[in-house]
Coordinates of C-alpha atoms in Angstrom, one line a residue:
X1076 CA -13.1 96.8 66.1
X1077 CA -11.0 93.6 64.8
X1078 CA -11.3 90.9 67.9
X1079 CA -8.9 89.0 68.9
X1080 CA -9.9 85.7 66.9
X1081 CA -9.5 87.7 63.9
X1082 CA -6.6 89.6 64.2
X1083 CA -4.9 86.0 65.1
X1084 CA -6.5 84.4 61.5
X1085 CA -4.6 88.1 59.8
X1086 CA -1.2 86.7 61.8
X1087 CA -1.4 83.6 60.7
X1088 CA -3.0 84.0 56.9
X1089 CA 0.4 86.4 56.4
X1090 CA 2.8 83.8 57.6
X1091 CA 1.1 81.1 55.6
X1092 CA 1.1 83.7 52.2
X1093 CA 5.5 84.0 53.3
X1094 CA 6.2 80.5 53.8
X1095 CA 4.0 78.9 51.1
X1096 CA 4.4 78.8 47.2
X1097 CA 3.8 82.7 47.4
X1098 CA 2.0 83.9 44.6
X1099 CA 4.0 87.3 45.0
X1100 CA 6.8 85.3 44.6
X1101 CA 6.0 84.1 41.5
X1102 CA 4.3 87.0 40.3
X1103 CA 7.6 89.1 40.9
X1104 CA 9.5 86.2 39.4
X1105 CA 7.5 86.6 36.2
X1106 CA 8.1 89.9 36.4
X1107 CA 11.6 90.0 36.5
X1108 CA 12.0 88.0 34.2
X1109 CA 9.6 89.4 31.6
X1110 CA 10.8 93.2 32.1
X1111 CA 14.8 93.3 32.0
X1112 CA 14.6 92.4 28.4
X1113 CA 12.1 95.0 27.4
X1114 CA 14.3 97.6 29.4
X1115 CA 17.3 96.2 27.4
X1116 CA 15.7 96.9 23.7
X1117 CA 14.5 100.4 25.2
X1118 CA 17.7 100.9 26.2
X1119 CA 20.0 99.8 23.2
X1120 CA 17.9 100.0 20.0
X1121 CA 17.0 96.2 20.3
X1122 CA 13.7 96.1 20.4
X1123 CA 12.5 93.4 18.1
X1124 CA 15.2 91.5 19.6
X1125 CA 14.0 92.4 23.1
X1126 CA 10.7 90.8 22.6
X1127 CA 11.4 87.7 21.4
X1128 CA 13.3 87.5 24.5
X1129 CA 10.7 89.1 26.9
X1130 CA 8.0 86.2 25.7
X1131 CA 10.5 83.4 25.8
X1132 CA 10.9 84.5 29.5
X1133 CA 7.8 84.8 29.6
X1134 CA 7.1 81.6 28.5
X1135 CA 9.3 79.9 31.2
X1136 CA 8.7 81.8 34.2
X1137 CA 4.4 80.7 34.0
X1138 CA 6.2 77.1 34.8
X1139 CA 5.0 76.5 38.5
X1140 CA 8.0 75.2 40.6
X1141 CA 7.0 72.5 42.8
X1142 CA 8.9 69.6 44.1
X1143 CA 12.7 69.5 45.2
X1144 CA 16.1 70.9 44.1
X1145 CA 16.2 67.9 41.5
X1146 CA 12.5 68.2 40.3
X1147 CA 12.7 71.8 39.6
X1148 CA 16.0 71.7 37.3
X1149 CA 14.8 69.5 35.6
X1150 CA 11.1 71.4 34.9
X1151 CA 13.1 74.3 34.0
X1152 CA 15.6 72.6 31.7
X1153 CA 13.0 71.0 30.5
X1154 CA 11.4 74.3 29.6
X1155 CA 14.5 75.8 28.4
X1156 CA 15.0 73.0 25.4
X1157 CA 10.9 72.4 24.5
X1158 CA 10.9 76.3 24.3
X1159 CA 13.9 76.7 21.6
X1160 CA 12.8 73.6 19.7
X1161 CA 9.1 74.7 19.6
X1162 CA 10.5 78.3 17.9
X1163 CA 12.7 76.4 15.9
X1164 CA 9.7 74.5 14.1
X1165 CA 7.7 77.4 14.4
X1166 CA 10.1 80.1 12.3
X1167 CA 10.3 76.8 9.8
X1168 CA 7.0 75.9 9.3
X1169 CA 5.0 79.4 9.3
X1170 CA 6.5 79.8 5.3
X1171 CA 4.1 76.5 4.9
X1172 CA 0.1 76.3 5.3
X1173 CA 0.2 72.6 5.3
X1174 CA 3.1 72.1 7.2
X1175 CA 2.0 74.9 10.1
X1176 CA -1.5 73.3 10.0
X1177 CA -0.4 70.3 10.7
X1178 CA 2.6 71.6 13.3
X1179 CA -0.8 73.3 14.8
X1180 CA -2.8 69.8 15.2
X1181 CA 0.4 68.1 16.8
X1182 CA 1.3 70.9 19.4
X1183 CA -2.2 70.9 20.4
X1184 CA -2.7 67.5 20.9
X1185 CA 0.4 67.5 22.5
X1186 CA -0.9 70.5 25.3
X1187 CA -3.4 67.4 26.2
X1188 CA -0.4 65.2 26.1
X1189 CA 0.9 66.9 28.8
X1190 CA -1.7 66.7 31.0
X1191 CA -0.6 63.3 32.4
X1192 CA 2.3 65.2 33.8
X1193 CA -0.1 66.9 36.5
X1194 CA 0.6 70.8 37.7
X1195 CA 4.5 70.7 36.1
X1196 CA 3.6 69.5 32.4
X1197 CA 0.8 72.8 32.3
X1198 CA 4.1 74.5 32.7
X1199 CA 5.6 72.9 30.0
X1200 CA 2.6 73.1 27.1
X1201 CA 3.3 77.0 27.6
X1202 CA 6.5 76.5 26.7
X1203 CA 5.9 74.8 24.1
X1204 CA 2.5 76.1 22.0
X1205 CA 3.2 80.0 23.0
X1206 CA 6.2 80.0 21.1
X1207 CA 5.5 77.6 18.5
X1208 CA 1.9 80.0 17.8
X1209 CA 3.6 83.3 17.8
X1210 CA 6.9 82.0 16.1
X1211 CA 4.8 80.2 13.3
X1212 CA 2.8 83.8 13.3
X1213 CA 6.2 85.1 12.1
X1214 CA 8.4 82.8 9.8
X1215 CA 12.0 83.5 8.5
X1216 CA 13.4 82.2 5.3
X1217 CA 16.9 82.7 5.4
X1218 CA 19.4 80.8 7.8
X1219 CA 21.1 84.1 9.2
X1220 CA 17.5 85.2 10.3
X1221 CA 16.4 81.7 11.8
X1222 CA 20.4 81.8 13.8
X1223 CA 19.1 85.6 15.0
X1224 CA 15.9 84.9 16.6
X1225 CA 17.0 81.3 18.3
X1226 CA 20.2 83.1 20.1
X1227 CA 17.2 86.4 20.9
X1228 CA 14.8 83.1 22.4
X1229 CA 17.6 81.2 24.1
X1230 CA 18.6 84.4 25.9
X1231 CA 15.3 84.9 26.9
X1232 CA 14.6 81.1 28.3
X1233 CA 18.2 81.4 29.9
X1234 CA 17.8 84.8 31.6
X1235 CA 14.2 83.3 33.1
X1236 CA 15.9 79.9 34.2
X1237 CA 18.5 82.3 35.9
X1238 CA 16.5 84.1 38.0
X1239 CA 14.0 80.7 38.5
X1240 CA 17.6 79.7 39.7
X1241 CA 18.0 82.5 42.3
X1242 CA 14.3 82.1 43.5
X1243 CA 15.1 78.4 45.3
X1244 CA 18.5 78.6 45.7
X1245 CA 18.9 80.7 49.4
X1246 CA 15.3 78.6 50.7
X1247 CA 16.4 75.7 53.2
X1248 CA 15.9 72.2 51.1
X1249 CA 13.2 70.3 53.5
X1250 CA 11.0 73.6 52.7
X1251 CA 9.0 72.3 49.3
X1252 CA 8.7 69.0 50.9
X1253 CA 7.4 70.2 54.5
X1254 CA 5.2 72.7 52.2
X1255 CA 3.0 69.5 51.3
X1256 CA 3.0 67.9 54.9
X1257 CA 1.9 71.3 56.1
X1258 CA -0.9 71.2 53.2
X1259 CA -2.2 67.9 54.8
X1260 CA -2.2 69.8 58.5
X1261 CA -4.3 72.4 56.5
X1262 CA -6.7 69.6 55.4
X1263 CA -7.0 67.7 59.0
X1264 CA -7.6 71.1 60.6
X1265 CA -10.6 71.6 58.2
X1266 CA -11.9 68.1 58.7
X1267 CA -11.8 68.3 63.0
X1268 CA -13.3 71.7 62.7
X1269 CA -16.6 69.8 60.0
X1270 CA -16.8 66.8 62.2
X1271 CA -17.4 69.1 65.6
X1272 CA -19.5 72.1 63.8
X1273 CA -23.0 71.6 65.5
X1274 CA -21.5 69.7 68.7
X1275 CA -22.0 73.5 70.4
X1276 CA -26.0 73.3 69.7
X1277 CA -25.6 76.9 67.8
X1278 CA -25.7 75.8 64.2
X1279 CA -26.9 72.5 62.6
X1280 CA -24.1 70.0 62.6
X1281 CA -22.4 68.6 59.2
X1282 CA -23.9 66.2 57.4
X1283 CA -22.1 62.7 55.6
X1284 CA -21.3 64.3 52.6
X1285 CA -20.0 67.5 54.4
X1286 CA -17.7 65.5 56.4
X1287 CA -16.8 63.1 53.0
X1288 CA -15.6 65.8 51.1
X1289 CA -13.0 67.0 54.4
X1290 CA -12.1 63.9 54.1
X1291 CA -11.7 63.7 50.7
X1292 CA -9.6 66.8 50.7
X1293 CA -7.0 65.3 53.1
X1294 CA -6.6 62.4 50.9
X1295 CA -5.7 64.9 47.7
X1296 CA -3.0 66.5 49.6
X1297 CA -1.5 62.9 50.9
X1298 CA -1.5 61.7 46.7
X1299 CA 0.0 65.8 46.1
X1300 CA 2.5 65.2 48.7
X1301 CA 3.5 61.5 47.3
X1302 CA 3.3 62.7 43.8
X1303 CA 6.1 65.5 44.3
X1304 CA 7.8 62.9 47.1
X1305 CA 7.3 59.9 45.8
X1306 CA 9.9 58.4 48.9
X1307 CA 7.6 56.8 51.5
X1308 CA 9.4 56.0 55.2
X1309 CA 10.6 52.4 54.7
X1310 CA 12.3 53.1 51.2
X1311 CA 14.5 56.2 53.0
X1312 CA 17.8 55.3 54.6
X1313 CA 18.2 56.4 58.2
X1314 CA 21.2 58.3 57.3
X1315 CA 19.2 60.7 55.0
X1316 CA 18.3 62.5 58.2
X1317 CA 16.6 65.1 56.4
X1318 CA 14.5 62.8 53.9
X1319 CA 13.8 60.5 56.4
X1320 CA 12.6 62.9 59.0
X1321 CA 10.3 64.1 56.7
X1322 CA 8.4 61.1 55.2
X1323 CA 8.1 60.3 58.8
X1324 CA 6.3 63.5 59.5
X1325 CA 3.9 62.9 56.6
X1326 CA 3.1 59.5 57.8
X1327 CA 2.7 60.7 60.9
X1328 CA 0.0 63.3 59.8
X1329 CA -1.7 60.5 57.1
X1330 CA -2.4 58.7 60.7
X1331 CA -4.0 61.5 62.1
X1332 CA -6.0 61.5 59.4
X1333 CA -7.1 57.9 59.7
X1334 CA -7.6 58.7 63.3
X1335 CA -9.3 61.6 63.0
X1336 CA -12.1 60.0 60.6
X1337 CA -12.5 56.9 63.3
X1338 CA -13.0 59.8 66.4
X1339 CA -15.9 61.7 64.4
X1340 CA -17.4 58.1 63.8
X1341 CA -17.2 57.3 67.7
X1342 CA -18.6 60.9 68.4
X1343 CA -21.6 60.7 66.2
X1344 CA -22.3 57.3 68.2
X1345 CA -22.0 58.9 72.1
X1346 CA -24.3 61.7 70.2
X1347 CA -27.5 59.6 69.6
X1348 CA -26.7 57.8 72.8
X1349 CA -26.4 59.8 75.8
X1350 CA -27.8 63.1 74.0
X1351 CA -26.1 65.5 77.3
X1352 CA -26.0 69.0 76.7
X1353 CA -22.7 68.9 79.0
X1354 CA -21.3 66.2 77.1
X1355 CA -21.9 67.9 73.2
X1356 CA -19.8 71.1 74.9
X1357 CA -16.8 69.0 75.6
X1358 CA -16.8 67.0 72.1
X1359 CA -17.2 70.7 70.7
X1360 CA -14.5 71.8 72.5
X1361 CA -12.5 68.9 71.8
X1362 CA -12.8 68.4 67.9
X1363 CA -11.9 72.5 68.1
X1364 CA -8.7 72.1 70.2
X1365 CA -8.0 69.4 67.3
X1366 CA -9.0 72.2 64.8
X1367 CA -6.4 74.5 66.0
X1368 CA -3.7 71.7 66.6
X1369 CA -3.8 71.5 63.5
X1370 CA -3.5 75.0 62.1
X1371 CA -0.5 75.6 64.3
X1372 CA 1.1 72.4 63.4
X1373 CA 0.9 74.3 59.5
X1374 CA 2.4 77.6 60.6
X1375 CA 5.4 75.3 62.4
X1376 CA 5.8 73.4 59.3
X1377 CA 6.0 76.8 56.9
X1378 CA 8.3 78.3 59.4
X1379 CA 9.9 76.0 62.3
X1380 CA 9.9 78.7 64.0
X1381 CA 9.8 77.7 68.1
X1382 CA 7.1 79.8 69.2
X1383 CA 4.6 77.4 67.0
X1384 CA 6.2 74.3 68.7
X1385 CA 4.9 75.8 71.7
X1386 CA 1.9 76.8 70.5
X1387 CA 1.5 73.4 69.6
X1388 CA 2.1 72.0 73.0
X1389 CA -0.1 73.4 74.2
X1390 CA -2.8 72.9 71.9
X1391 CA -2.0 68.9 72.4
X1392 CA -2.1 69.4 76.7
X1393 CA -5.7 71.2 76.1
X1394 CA -6.8 67.5 74.6
X1395 CA -6.0 65.6 76.8
X1396 CA -7.5 67.9 79.6
X1397 CA -10.7 67.8 77.8
X1398 CA -10.2 64.5 77.2
X1399 CA -10.1 63.9 81.3
X1400 CA -13.0 66.0 81.6
X1401 CA -15.0 64.2 79.1
X1402 CA -14.2 60.6 80.6
X1403 CA -15.3 62.0 84.4
X1404 CA -18.4 63.1 82.8
X1405 CA -19.5 59.6 81.0
X1406 CA -18.0 57.8 83.7
X1407 CA -20.0 59.2 86.4
X1408 CA -23.1 59.8 84.3
X1409 CA -22.9 57.3 81.4
X1410 CA -21.2 54.3 82.7
X1411 CA -23.3 52.1 79.7
X1412 CA -21.3 54.2 77.3
X1413 CA -17.6 52.4 78.8
X1414 CA -17.1 50.7 75.3
X1415 CA -17.8 53.6 73.3
X1416 CA -15.4 56.4 76.1
X1417 CA -12.7 53.7 75.5
X1418 CA -12.1 53.9 72.1
X1419 CA -12.8 57.6 72.5
X1420 CA -10.2 57.7 74.7
X1421 CA -7.2 55.0 73.3
X1422 CA -8.1 57.5 69.5
X1423 CA -7.5 60.8 71.2
X1424 CA -4.1 59.3 72.8
X1425 CA -3.3 58.8 69.9
X1426 CA -3.6 61.7 68.3
X1427 CA -2.1 62.9 70.9
X1428 CA 1.1 61.2 70.6
X1429 CA 1.5 61.8 66.9
X1430 CA 1.4 65.6 66.8
X1431 CA 4.3 64.9 69.3
X1432 CA 6.1 62.5 67.5
X1433 CA 6.0 64.4 64.4
X1434 CA 7.6 67.4 66.2
X1435 CA 10.5 65.6 67.4
X1436 CA 11.2 64.6 63.7
X1437 CA 10.9 68.1 62.8
X1438 CA 13.3 68.8 65.7
X1439 CA 16.5 66.3 64.8
X1440 CA 17.9 67.2 60.9
X1441 CA 19.4 70.2 60.5
X1442 CA 18.1 71.8 57.0
X1443 CA 20.8 73.4 54.9
X1444 CA 20.4 76.0 52.0
X1445 CA 19.8 74.5 48.2
X1446 CA 23.0 75.8 47.4
X1447 CA 24.8 74.5 50.2
X1448 CA 23.6 70.8 50.8
X1449 CA 24.1 69.6 47.4
X1450 CA 27.4 68.2 46.0
X1451 CA 28.5 68.2 42.5
X1452 CA 27.8 65.0 42.1
X1453 CA 24.4 65.1 43.4
X1454 CA 23.3 67.9 41.2
X1455 CA 25.1 65.5 38.2
X1456 CA 22.8 62.6 39.0
X1457 CA 19.7 65.7 38.8
X1458 CA 20.5 64.7 35.1
X1459 CA 20.5 61.1 34.8
X1460 CA 18.8 59.3 32.1
X1461 CA 16.0 57.7 34.0
X1462 CA 14.3 61.2 34.7
X1463 CA 14.1 61.6 30.9
X1464 CA 13.0 58.0 30.3
X1465 CA 10.5 57.9 33.3
X1466 CA 9.1 61.9 32.0
X1467 CA 8.6 60.2 29.0
X1468 CA 6.5 57.1 29.3
X1469 CA 4.5 59.2 32.0
X1470 CA 4.1 61.8 29.0
X1471 CA 2.5 59.2 26.5
X1472 CA 0.8 56.7 29.2
X1473 CA -2.1 55.8 27.2
X1474 CA -5.0 57.1 29.5
X1475 CA -8.4 57.4 27.9
X1476 CA -9.5 60.3 28.9
X1477 CA -6.0 61.9 28.5
X1478 CA -6.2 60.6 25.1
X1479 CA -9.9 62.0 23.8
X1480 CA -9.0 65.7 25.3
X1481 CA -5.3 65.7 23.5
X1482 CA -7.2 64.6 19.8
X1483 CA -9.9 67.1 20.7
X1484 CA -7.9 70.4 21.4
X1485 CA -6.0 68.7 18.6
X1486 CA -8.4 69.1 16.0
X1487 CA -9.8 72.4 17.9
X1488 CA -6.7 73.9 17.2
X1489 CA -6.0 72.7 14.0
X1490 CA -9.7 74.4 12.6
X1491 CA -8.7 77.3 14.7
X1492 CA -6.1 77.7 12.2
X1493 CA -7.7 77.1 9.2
X1494 CA -10.0 79.9 11.0
X1495 CA -7.5 82.7 11.1
X1496 CA -6.3 81.2 7.6
X1497 CA -9.2 81.8 6.2
X1498 CA -11.2 85.0 7.7
X1499 CA -8.0 86.9 9.0
X1500 CA -5.9 87.1 6.1
X1501 CA -3.9 90.0 4.2
X1502 CA -0.9 90.4 1.9
X1503 CA 1.4 92.7 3.9
X1504 CA 4.0 89.9 4.3
X1505 CA 7.1 91.7 5.5
X1506 CA 7.5 94.0 8.2
X1507 CA 10.4 96.6 8.3
X1508 CA 12.1 98.5 11.1
X1509 CA 14.7 101.1 10.0
X1510 CA 15.2 99.8 6.5
X1511 CA 15.6 96.5 7.6
X1512 CA 13.4 93.3 7.3
X1513 CA 13.1 92.1 10.8
X1514 CA 10.1 89.6 10.4
X1515 CA 7.8 87.9 7.9
X1516 CA 4.2 88.0 8.5
X1517 CA 2.8 84.6 7.9
X1518 CA 0.2 85.3 5.5
X1519 CA -2.4 83.5 7.1
X1520 CA -1.9 84.9 10.5
X1521 CA -0.8 88.8 10.2
X1522 CA -4.4 90.0 11.3
X1523 CA -3.5 88.9 14.6
X1524 CA -5.5 85.9 14.0
X1525 CA -3.2 83.7 15.8
X1526 CA -4.8 84.7 19.0
X1527 CA -7.9 82.0 17.7
X1528 CA -5.6 78.7 18.5
X1529 CA -4.1 80.8 21.0
X1530 CA -7.0 81.3 23.0
X1531 CA -8.1 77.6 22.1
X1532 CA -5.8 75.5 23.3
X1533 CA -6.0 77.9 26.6
X1534 CA -9.8 77.6 27.2
X1535 CA -9.9 73.8 26.4
X1536 CA -10.3 71.9 29.4
X1537 CA -10.5 68.1 30.0
X1538 CA -14.8 68.7 30.7
X1539 CA -16.9 70.2 28.8
X1540 CA -17.8 72.4 32.1
X1541 CA -15.1 73.1 33.0
X1542 CA -14.4 74.4 29.2
X1543 CA -18.1 76.3 29.2
X1544 CA -17.1 78.5 32.5
X1545 CA -13.5 79.2 30.9
X1546 CA -14.4 79.9 28.4
X1547 CA -16.9 82.8 29.4
X1548 CA -14.2 84.1 32.0
X1549 CA -11.7 84.3 29.4
X1550 CA -13.8 86.1 27.0
X1551 CA -15.3 88.7 29.6
X1552 CA -11.0 89.0 31.0
X1553 CA -9.5 89.0 27.7
X1554 CA -12.2 91.4 26.0
X1555 CA -11.9 94.6 29.2
X1556 CA -7.9 94.0 28.7
X1557 CA -7.5 94.5 25.0
X1558 CA -9.1 97.2 25.8
X1559 CA -7.4 98.5 28.8
X1560 CA -4.0 97.3 27.4
X1561 CA -4.7 99.4 23.7
X1562 CA -5.7 102.2 25.6
X1563 CA -2.5 102.7 27.6
X1564 CA -0.4 102.4 25.1
X1565 CA -1.3 104.9 23.3
X1566 CA -0.5 107.4 26.1
X1567 CA 2.4 109.2 25.4
X1568 CA 6.0 107.7 26.4
X1569 CA 4.5 104.3 25.2
X1570 CA 7.6 102.3 25.8
X1571 CA 8.0 103.2 29.9
X1572 CA 4.5 102.6 29.7
X1573 CA 4.8 99.4 28.0
X1574 CA 7.0 98.3 30.6
X1575 CA 5.0 99.2 33.8
X1576 CA 2.0 97.4 32.2
X1577 CA 4.3 94.4 31.8
X1578 CA 6.0 94.2 35.1
X1579 CA 2.5 95.3 37.0
X1580 CA 0.1 93.0 34.9
X1581 CA 2.6 89.7 35.2
X1582 CA 2.4 90.0 39.1
X1583 CA -0.9 90.7 39.3
X1584 CA -1.8 87.9 36.7
X1585 CA -0.1 85.5 38.9
X1586 CA -2.0 86.7 42.2
X1587 CA -5.7 86.1 40.8
X1588 CA -4.5 83.0 38.8
X1589 CA -4.8 81.4 42.3
X1590 CA -8.0 83.8 42.8
X1591 CA -10.1 84.4 40.5
X1592 CA -9.4 83.3 37.0
X1593 CA -12.0 86.1 35.1
X1594 CA -9.7 88.8 36.7
X1595 CA -6.2 86.6 36.2
X1596 CA -7.2 86.9 32.1
X1597 CA -7.7 90.2 32.2
X1598 CA -3.8 91.0 33.8
X1599 CA -2.7 87.8 31.1
X1600 CA -4.5 90.1 28.2
X1601 CA -2.8 93.1 29.2
X1602 CA 0.4 91.1 29.2
X1603 CA 0.2 89.7 26.3
X1604 CA -0.9 93.1 24.5
X1605 CA 2.5 94.7 26.6
X1606 CA 4.5 91.6 25.1
X1607 CA 2.8 90.8 21.2
X1608 CA 3.7 94.6 20.3
X1609 CA 5.2 93.8 17.1
X1610 CA 3.5 96.9 15.5
X1611 CA 4.4 100.5 16.0
X1612 CA 1.1 101.0 15.9
X1613 CA -2.1 100.5 17.5
X1614 CA -5.8 100.9 15.8
X1615 CA -9.0 100.4 16.5
X1616 CA -9.2 97.6 14.1
X1617 CA -6.0 96.0 15.6
X1618 CA -7.9 95.9 19.2
X1619 CA -11.4 95.0 17.1
X1620 CA -9.5 91.7 15.3
X1621 CA -8.0 90.8 18.7
X1622 CA -11.3 90.9 20.5
X1623 CA -12.5 88.8 17.9
X1624 CA -10.5 86.2 17.8
X1625 CA -10.6 85.3 21.0
X1626 CA -14.4 85.2 20.8
X1627 CA -13.8 82.5 18.4
X1628 CA -11.3 80.4 19.9
X1629 CA -13.3 80.5 23.1
X1630 CA -16.3 79.7 20.9
X1631 CA -14.2 77.1 19.2
X1632 CA -13.0 75.4 22.6
X1633 CA -16.7 75.4 23.6
X1634 CA -18.2 73.7 21.1
X1635 CA -15.5 71.2 20.4
X1636 CA -15.6 69.9 24.3
X1637 CA -19.4 69.5 23.4
X1638 CA -19.7 67.3 20.7
X1639 CA -15.8 66.0 19.6
X1640 CA -15.2 63.2 21.9
X1641 CA -17.0 64.9 25.4
X1642 CA -15.9 64.3 28.6
X1643 CA -18.7 65.5 30.9
X1644 CA -18.1 66.7 34.4
X1645 CA -19.0 64.3 37.4

């Protein structure tokens, strides 16, 4: 039977999954972006155009939305522009082998450079290379064909942008900011748990390295918050009550981390000098209470529920009671440790007061919904040209590691395109449907050779070890996904099966993307098999070709990571 602590943990996890950037929510956003175009094509006989809509919508929906309203809108508009330009360039370049090979090199290199933009850059790179590679595999020859395709792609991208806007316009304006601060408190809770481990004598105490790694997690969460929300407490005007309160709250969490590290060091000194079982138990209780305080603060920041605030206040009172007990014990039994005791009292009191201050700050502003908190002028300011200049400057920042990675991925993508041309070349260059030409297949990608450069870009990572691991996981997941996806689409009612396949694989792909990449690749492949159905029938030869291309692309990325400007994992 589930004990009380386990039950509380389950409830807390549900709250966290509800209020963070939820994987299920993101997955449903992808599914709602991709599936309706396929349904439209099925109902109105526009399957070819609907497929381009779905592919374009997928590219934009795979962009993870982070940051405030301005950052999200700029991200979506950038994905819109990149997707449309990539489709235009790929549809033209696919007619000329040399031009397309140069394009493959540039697309691969730019995908590496987008790493300079962090997580947001990863999503933008997807919008670029997916549409370029697929468009170049199915080039067009006339302006009318190009215009028709670009219109379908524009509608698909526009639909995905609309779905994305609807997904966050009704959240409270401070929610994205509070999520990053909640992540700091979560890492503080882990640090307190690591610092208090073993004080009760039931297990070994944490090593210096274990505590250091927890400190590193705290710094990483603080850096992530600063990366998404560059404002600091001294930069924000006090009349901006909401932003000012949140920046002060982040500052309080950062100060708690410093005091907690000092508290851990002072406690270690007491442990060595006192050697008291009773004191050790009290210190374990103190760190446990700080751990629970951090955990409750995380949930309060995510939910702003009054009952969570009451729980945080009770944890603060618990910390003070335990500190009074430690004070009485040390004063009576270990008077020679008065200096360490005084420092312990000061640090604990500061932590308690910082938590209380953070609660006060979060109580002050009244957050409105996003759609009602931005005036027309504020919304237009989101598109100020200075943001474009900042992103371009950051994109082309001459960082040596990123530049080496960009060159490596560009060359390996170029080699992958050449392999596709040499080994996956046939002469069926026209695809027809209902007596009309719907796509002119590139003479070097008709055997689905475009899966080679496509896989190469996905698998390539900045460091060799990560590339090797991802290559193996990608190959295993892709092989399983291709086999299962191909067999599913041979079932009766293939159109309906395809829609269900795309919807379900979209949701589970995002869910497992944050948990286990090998399983995520299985669903990624199912999604791609469902989307890239330009041929009316599936055959064992096509399945084998896709598997071979995936393995070749993975091997190519791994080899390039080893021999071409390698960067080794630390």
